[in-house]
Amino acid sequence: MTIDDIKTLIASDESRTLELKKSTGELKDGMHSACAFLNTDGGWLIFGVTPKSLKIVGQKVTDNTLREIAQALSGLEPDVDVRVEYIDMPDHNENKIIAMHFDGWVWGERPHTFHGCPYYKVESTTKVMPHEMYDERIRAHQPQMYAWERQIAEGVTLSDLNEKHIRGCVRLGVEGGRIPTSAISTPIDDILAKWKLLKNGIPTNGAVMLFSDNIDEYPQFRLRMARFMGTDKNEFVDNQRAEGNFFDLLDAGMAFFFKHLNLSGKITNHSLQREERLEIPYHALREALINSLCHRQWEKYNLTGSIAIYDDRIEIANPGIFPAQISPESIKEPHESYPYNLKIAEALYKSTYLESWGSGAKRIIDACREQGIEEPFWR
């Protein structure tokens, strides 16, 4: 890197990916920014340039300076391999610019801290990372340790699980070629252990969410459903609440759709049979509801999912977040699958309720297009 490279880099002043410091007298504050770069999109930390005025002043670099920088970098956890560049100033040979580049955060990596505190960037500002964001990244880094679905369920035993639902999943999986035929006669506990839904013979929260009839300690296993008059929430025609495991909530939600959506039919030419369909495609509604139940943040025990039917739209909502790799806009484009509840998603995949290719949004859109109705959107 040369002085001309520095001039080009600082031309637009500080940003989400550039932090300027007059000297290493601000080394500690600079490390806060370094940590923020590591937890956001990466960036350059440069000493020897005054912010705002963008005056290149440089500084003397002594053995003590080198030790201070090395010691400061050691405060970052996990350890980072950073190349520190010292750029000569043509008019002041005794002064140098100090530049360091930090790579950005990648989903699944452990978040960085500086002396135990995590930081991140909001535009050009360095801020302490909120607990919720930090916990979410730790969860992504070590799901086997922190994921809600993998925690042992308190007060629930194998006898509380609905064997009919479990056997039904196995049968569908066998028919769909995703589970070997031998699973039909396999004991329930062996099946759940293989699906990582048991720990030391005790059901996990994921097993409870999918199959348990005992949900007394799980107030979040609810689905609010309402048919509103008009296009807002001022007046409703029907207001219900369902509770239960995944299959109970799925059945209740689909029954509510059938109760309040118009059903039409036509005679198809090729079979001369009556073909009935909802005003919103059944397959689109079912796919959306399955996804909302599978991918919600079940650890948020004080929140529930919901179905709201208005005169002009249907809203299916669940407490949760988009994966870091997907936005409300890009979800309509081809993308990989990033399930929030991995073991729940795997069980639903094996039983053919879900695909594992990130194709759910596309199938919802295709079903709407085929029926000639407006595409849905996500937020």
PDB file of C-alpha atoms in Angstrom, residues 226-348:
ATOM      1  CA  ALA A 226     -59.155 -13.723  12.994  1.00  0.00           C
ATOM      2  CA  ARG A 227     -61.416 -12.740  10.128  1.00  0.00           C
ATOM      3  CA  PHE A 228     -61.646  -8.958  10.101  1.00  0.00           C
ATOM      4  CA  MET A 229     -64.315  -6.781   8.561  1.00  0.00           C
ATOM      5  CA  GLY A 230     -62.778  -4.534   5.938  1.00  0.00           C
ATOM      6  CA  THR A 231     -59.052  -3.878   5.611  1.00  0.00           C
ATOM      7  CA  ASP A 232     -57.999  -3.114   9.194  1.00  0.00           C
ATOM      8  CA  LYS A 233     -58.298  -4.594  12.685  1.00  0.00           C
ATOM      9  CA  ASN A 234     -61.113  -2.341  13.938  1.00  0.00           C
ATOM     10  CA  GLU A 235     -63.836  -4.992  13.700  1.00  0.00           C
ATOM     11  CA  PHE A 236     -63.672  -8.757  13.380  1.00  0.00           C
ATOM     12  CA  VAL A 237     -66.218 -11.317  12.268  1.00  0.00           C
ATOM     13  CA  ASP A 238     -64.499 -14.321  13.806  1.00  0.00           C
ATOM     14  CA  ASN A 239     -61.773 -14.526  16.430  1.00  0.00           C
ATOM     15  CA  GLN A 240     -60.251 -17.867  17.467  1.00  0.00           C
ATOM     16  CA  ARG A 241     -57.194 -19.285  19.148  1.00  0.00           C
ATOM     17  CA  ALA A 242     -55.750 -22.762  18.690  1.00  0.00           C
ATOM     18  CA  GLU A 243     -53.133 -24.460  20.824  1.00  0.00           C
ATOM     19  CA  GLY A 244     -51.139 -27.635  20.430  1.00  0.00           C
ATOM     20  CA  ASN A 245     -48.171 -29.118  18.619  1.00  0.00           C
ATOM     21  CA  PHE A 246     -47.122 -28.453  15.037  1.00  0.00           C
ATOM     22  CA  PHE A 247     -49.759 -30.718  13.488  1.00  0.00           C
ATOM     23  CA  ASP A 248     -52.557 -29.396  15.706  1.00  0.00           C
ATOM     24  CA  LEU A 249     -51.735 -25.816  14.737  1.00  0.00           C
ATOM     25  CA  LEU A 250     -51.370 -26.683  11.048  1.00  0.00           C
ATOM     26  CA  ASP A 251     -54.765 -28.399  10.998  1.00  0.00           C
ATOM     27  CA  ALA A 252     -56.423 -25.528  12.872  1.00  0.00           C
ATOM     28  CA  GLY A 253     -54.947 -22.916  10.544  1.00  0.00           C
ATOM     29  CA  MET A 254     -55.983 -24.724   7.367  1.00  0.00           C
ATOM     30  CA  ALA A 255     -59.500 -25.279   8.743  1.00  0.00           C
ATOM     31  CA  PHE A 256     -59.752 -21.532   9.401  1.00  0.00           C
ATOM     32  CA  PHE A 257     -58.778 -20.790   5.809  1.00  0.00           C
ATOM     33  CA  PHE A 258     -61.451 -23.126   4.500  1.00  0.00           C
ATOM     34  CA  LYS A 259     -64.019 -21.575   6.815  1.00  0.00           C
ATOM     35  CA  HIS A 260     -63.481 -18.011   5.630  1.00  0.00           C
ATOM     36  CA  LEU A 261     -62.209 -18.169   2.046  1.00  0.00           C
ATOM     37  CA  ASN A 262     -64.440 -18.615  -0.962  1.00  0.00           C
ATOM     38  CA  LEU A 263     -64.438 -22.002  -2.633  1.00  0.00           C
ATOM     39  CA  SER A 264     -65.115 -22.206  -6.352  1.00  0.00           C
ATOM     40  CA  GLY A 265     -65.258 -25.065  -8.808  1.00  0.00           C
ATOM     41  CA  LYS A 266     -65.153 -25.813 -12.499  1.00  0.00           C
ATOM     42  CA  ILE A 267     -65.443 -28.830 -14.764  1.00  0.00           C
ATOM     43  CA  THR A 268     -62.061 -29.716 -16.272  1.00  0.00           C
ATOM     44  CA  ASN A 269     -62.079 -30.701 -19.950  1.00  0.00           C
ATOM     45  CA  HIS A 270     -59.596 -33.540 -19.660  1.00  0.00           C
ATOM     46  CA  SER A 271     -61.417 -35.445 -16.909  1.00  0.00           C
ATOM     47  CA  LEU A 272     -64.944 -34.018 -16.913  1.00  0.00           C
ATOM     48  CA  GLN A 273     -64.652 -33.804 -13.122  1.00  0.00           C
ATOM     49  CA  ARG A 274     -65.368 -30.853 -10.893  1.00  0.00           C
ATOM     50  CA  GLU A 275     -62.152 -29.162  -9.690  1.00  0.00           C
ATOM     51  CA  GLU A 276     -62.593 -27.093  -6.532  1.00  0.00           C
ATOM     52  CA  ARG A 277     -60.184 -24.455  -5.335  1.00  0.00           C
ATOM     53  CA  LEU A 278     -59.908 -21.701  -2.745  1.00  0.00           C
ATOM     54  CA  GLU A 279     -59.634 -18.073  -3.837  1.00  0.00           C
ATOM     55  CA  ILE A 280     -56.057 -18.247  -2.540  1.00  0.00           C
ATOM     56  CA  PRO A 281     -54.344 -21.493  -3.634  1.00  0.00           C
ATOM     57  CA  TYR A 282     -54.484 -24.180  -0.969  1.00  0.00           C
ATOM     58  CA  HIS A 283     -50.890 -25.239  -1.623  1.00  0.00           C
ATOM     59  CA  ALA A 284     -49.624 -21.662  -1.204  1.00  0.00           C
ATOM     60  CA  LEU A 285     -51.450 -21.205   2.092  1.00  0.00           C
ATOM     61  CA  ARG A 286     -50.279 -24.556   3.435  1.00  0.00           C
ATOM     62  CA  GLU A 287     -46.655 -23.963   2.430  1.00  0.00           C
ATOM     63  CA  ALA A 288     -46.678 -20.506   4.026  1.00  0.00           C
ATOM     64  CA  LEU A 289     -48.222 -21.778   7.252  1.00  0.00           C
ATOM     65  CA  ILE A 290     -45.787 -24.714   7.489  1.00  0.00           C
ATOM     66  CA  ASN A 291     -42.861 -22.332   7.018  1.00  0.00           C
ATOM     67  CA  SER A 292     -44.178 -19.917   9.635  1.00  0.00           C
ATOM     68  CA  LEU A 293     -44.477 -22.738  12.182  1.00  0.00           C
ATOM     69  CA  CYS A 294     -41.176 -24.391  11.326  1.00  0.00           C
ATOM     70  CA  HIS A 295     -38.946 -21.322  11.230  1.00  0.00           C
ATOM     71  CA  ARG A 296     -40.330 -19.151  14.034  1.00  0.00           C
ATOM     72  CA  GLN A 297     -38.407 -18.339  17.199  1.00  0.00           C
ATOM     73  CA  TRP A 298     -40.108 -20.745  19.561  1.00  0.00           C
ATOM     74  CA  GLU A 299     -37.946 -19.601  22.472  1.00  0.00           C
ATOM     75  CA  LYS A 300     -40.003 -16.386  22.562  1.00  0.00           C
ATOM     76  CA  TYR A 301     -42.585 -17.879  24.882  1.00  0.00           C
ATOM     77  CA  ASN A 302     -44.625 -14.670  25.233  1.00  0.00           C
ATOM     78  CA  LEU A 303     -45.340 -14.353  21.483  1.00  0.00           C
ATOM     79  CA  THR A 304     -47.617 -16.302  19.162  1.00  0.00           C
ATOM     80  CA  GLY A 305     -48.052 -16.783  15.443  1.00  0.00           C
ATOM     81  CA  SER A 306     -51.147 -15.474  13.724  1.00  0.00           C
ATOM     82  CA  ILE A 307     -53.446 -15.649  10.707  1.00  0.00           C
ATOM     83  CA  ALA A 308     -55.363 -12.490   9.812  1.00  0.00           C
ATOM     84  CA  ILE A 309     -57.890 -12.535   6.963  1.00  0.00           C
ATOM     85  CA  TYR A 310     -59.079  -9.174   5.612  1.00  0.00           C
ATOM     86  CA  ASP A 311     -61.321  -8.259   2.705  1.00  0.00           C
ATOM     87  CA  ASP A 312     -58.284  -7.624   0.487  1.00  0.00           C
ATOM     88  CA  ARG A 313     -55.490  -9.849   1.848  1.00  0.00           C
ATOM     89  CA  ILE A 314     -54.287 -12.585   4.175  1.00  0.00           C
ATOM     90  CA  GLU A 315     -51.396 -12.078   6.579  1.00  0.00           C
ATOM     91  CA  ILE A 316     -49.543 -15.037   8.084  1.00  0.00           C
ATOM     92  CA  ALA A 317     -47.146 -13.830  10.778  1.00  0.00           C
ATOM     93  CA  ASN A 318     -44.646 -15.497  13.068  1.00  0.00           C
ATOM     94  CA  PRO A 319     -42.170 -14.208  15.676  1.00  0.00           C
ATOM     95  CA  GLY A 320     -38.775 -14.477  14.044  1.00  0.00           C
ATOM     96  CA  ILE A 321     -36.134 -12.970  11.797  1.00  0.00           C
ATOM     97  CA  PHE A 322     -34.823 -13.465   8.295  1.00  0.00           C
ATOM     98  CA  PRO A 323     -31.542 -15.371   8.052  1.00  0.00           C
ATOM     99  CA  ALA A 324     -28.594 -13.041   7.521  1.00  0.00           C
ATOM    100  CA  GLN A 325     -28.260 -14.285   3.936  1.00  0.00           C
ATOM    101  CA  ILE A 326     -31.879 -13.522   2.948  1.00  0.00           C
ATOM    102  CA  SER A 327     -33.900 -10.306   2.792  1.00  0.00           C
ATOM    103  CA  PRO A 328     -37.625  -9.694   2.171  1.00  0.00           C
ATOM    104  CA  GLU A 329     -36.655  -8.873  -1.418  1.00  0.00           C
ATOM    105  CA  SER A 330     -34.147 -11.629  -2.139  1.00  0.00           C
ATOM    106  CA  ILE A 331     -36.339 -14.395  -0.717  1.00  0.00           C
ATOM    107  CA  LYS A 332     -38.122 -14.426  -4.080  1.00  0.00           C
ATOM    108  CA  GLU A 333     -34.858 -15.219  -5.846  1.00  0.00           C
ATOM    109  CA  PRO A 334     -33.124 -18.642  -5.830  1.00  0.00           C
ATOM    110  CA  HIS A 335     -31.419 -19.185  -2.475  1.00  0.00           C
ATOM    111  CA  GLU A 336     -30.119 -21.865  -0.155  1.00  0.00           C
ATOM    112  CA  SER A 337     -32.046 -23.119   2.857  1.00  0.00           C
ATOM    113  CA  TYR A 338     -31.103 -21.624   6.240  1.00  0.00           C
ATOM    114  CA  PRO A 339     -33.574 -23.115   8.746  1.00  0.00           C
ATOM    115  CA  TYR A 340     -33.747 -21.433  12.131  1.00  0.00           C
ATOM    116  CA  ASN A 341     -34.765 -24.695  13.827  1.00  0.00           C
ATOM    117  CA  LEU A 342     -32.540 -27.216  12.086  1.00  0.00           C
ATOM    118  CA  LYS A 343     -33.759 -30.419  13.752  1.00  0.00           C
ATOM    119  CA  ILE A 344     -37.422 -29.504  13.437  1.00  0.00           C
ATOM    120  CA  ALA A 345     -36.836 -28.707   9.760  1.00  0.00           C
ATOM    121  CA  GLU A 346     -34.989 -31.999   9.214  1.00  0.00           C
ATOM    122  CA  ALA A 347     -37.844 -34.015  10.715  1.00  0.00           C
ATOM    123  CA  LEU A 348     -40.365 -32.168   8.523  1.00  0.00           C
TER     124      LEU A 348
END
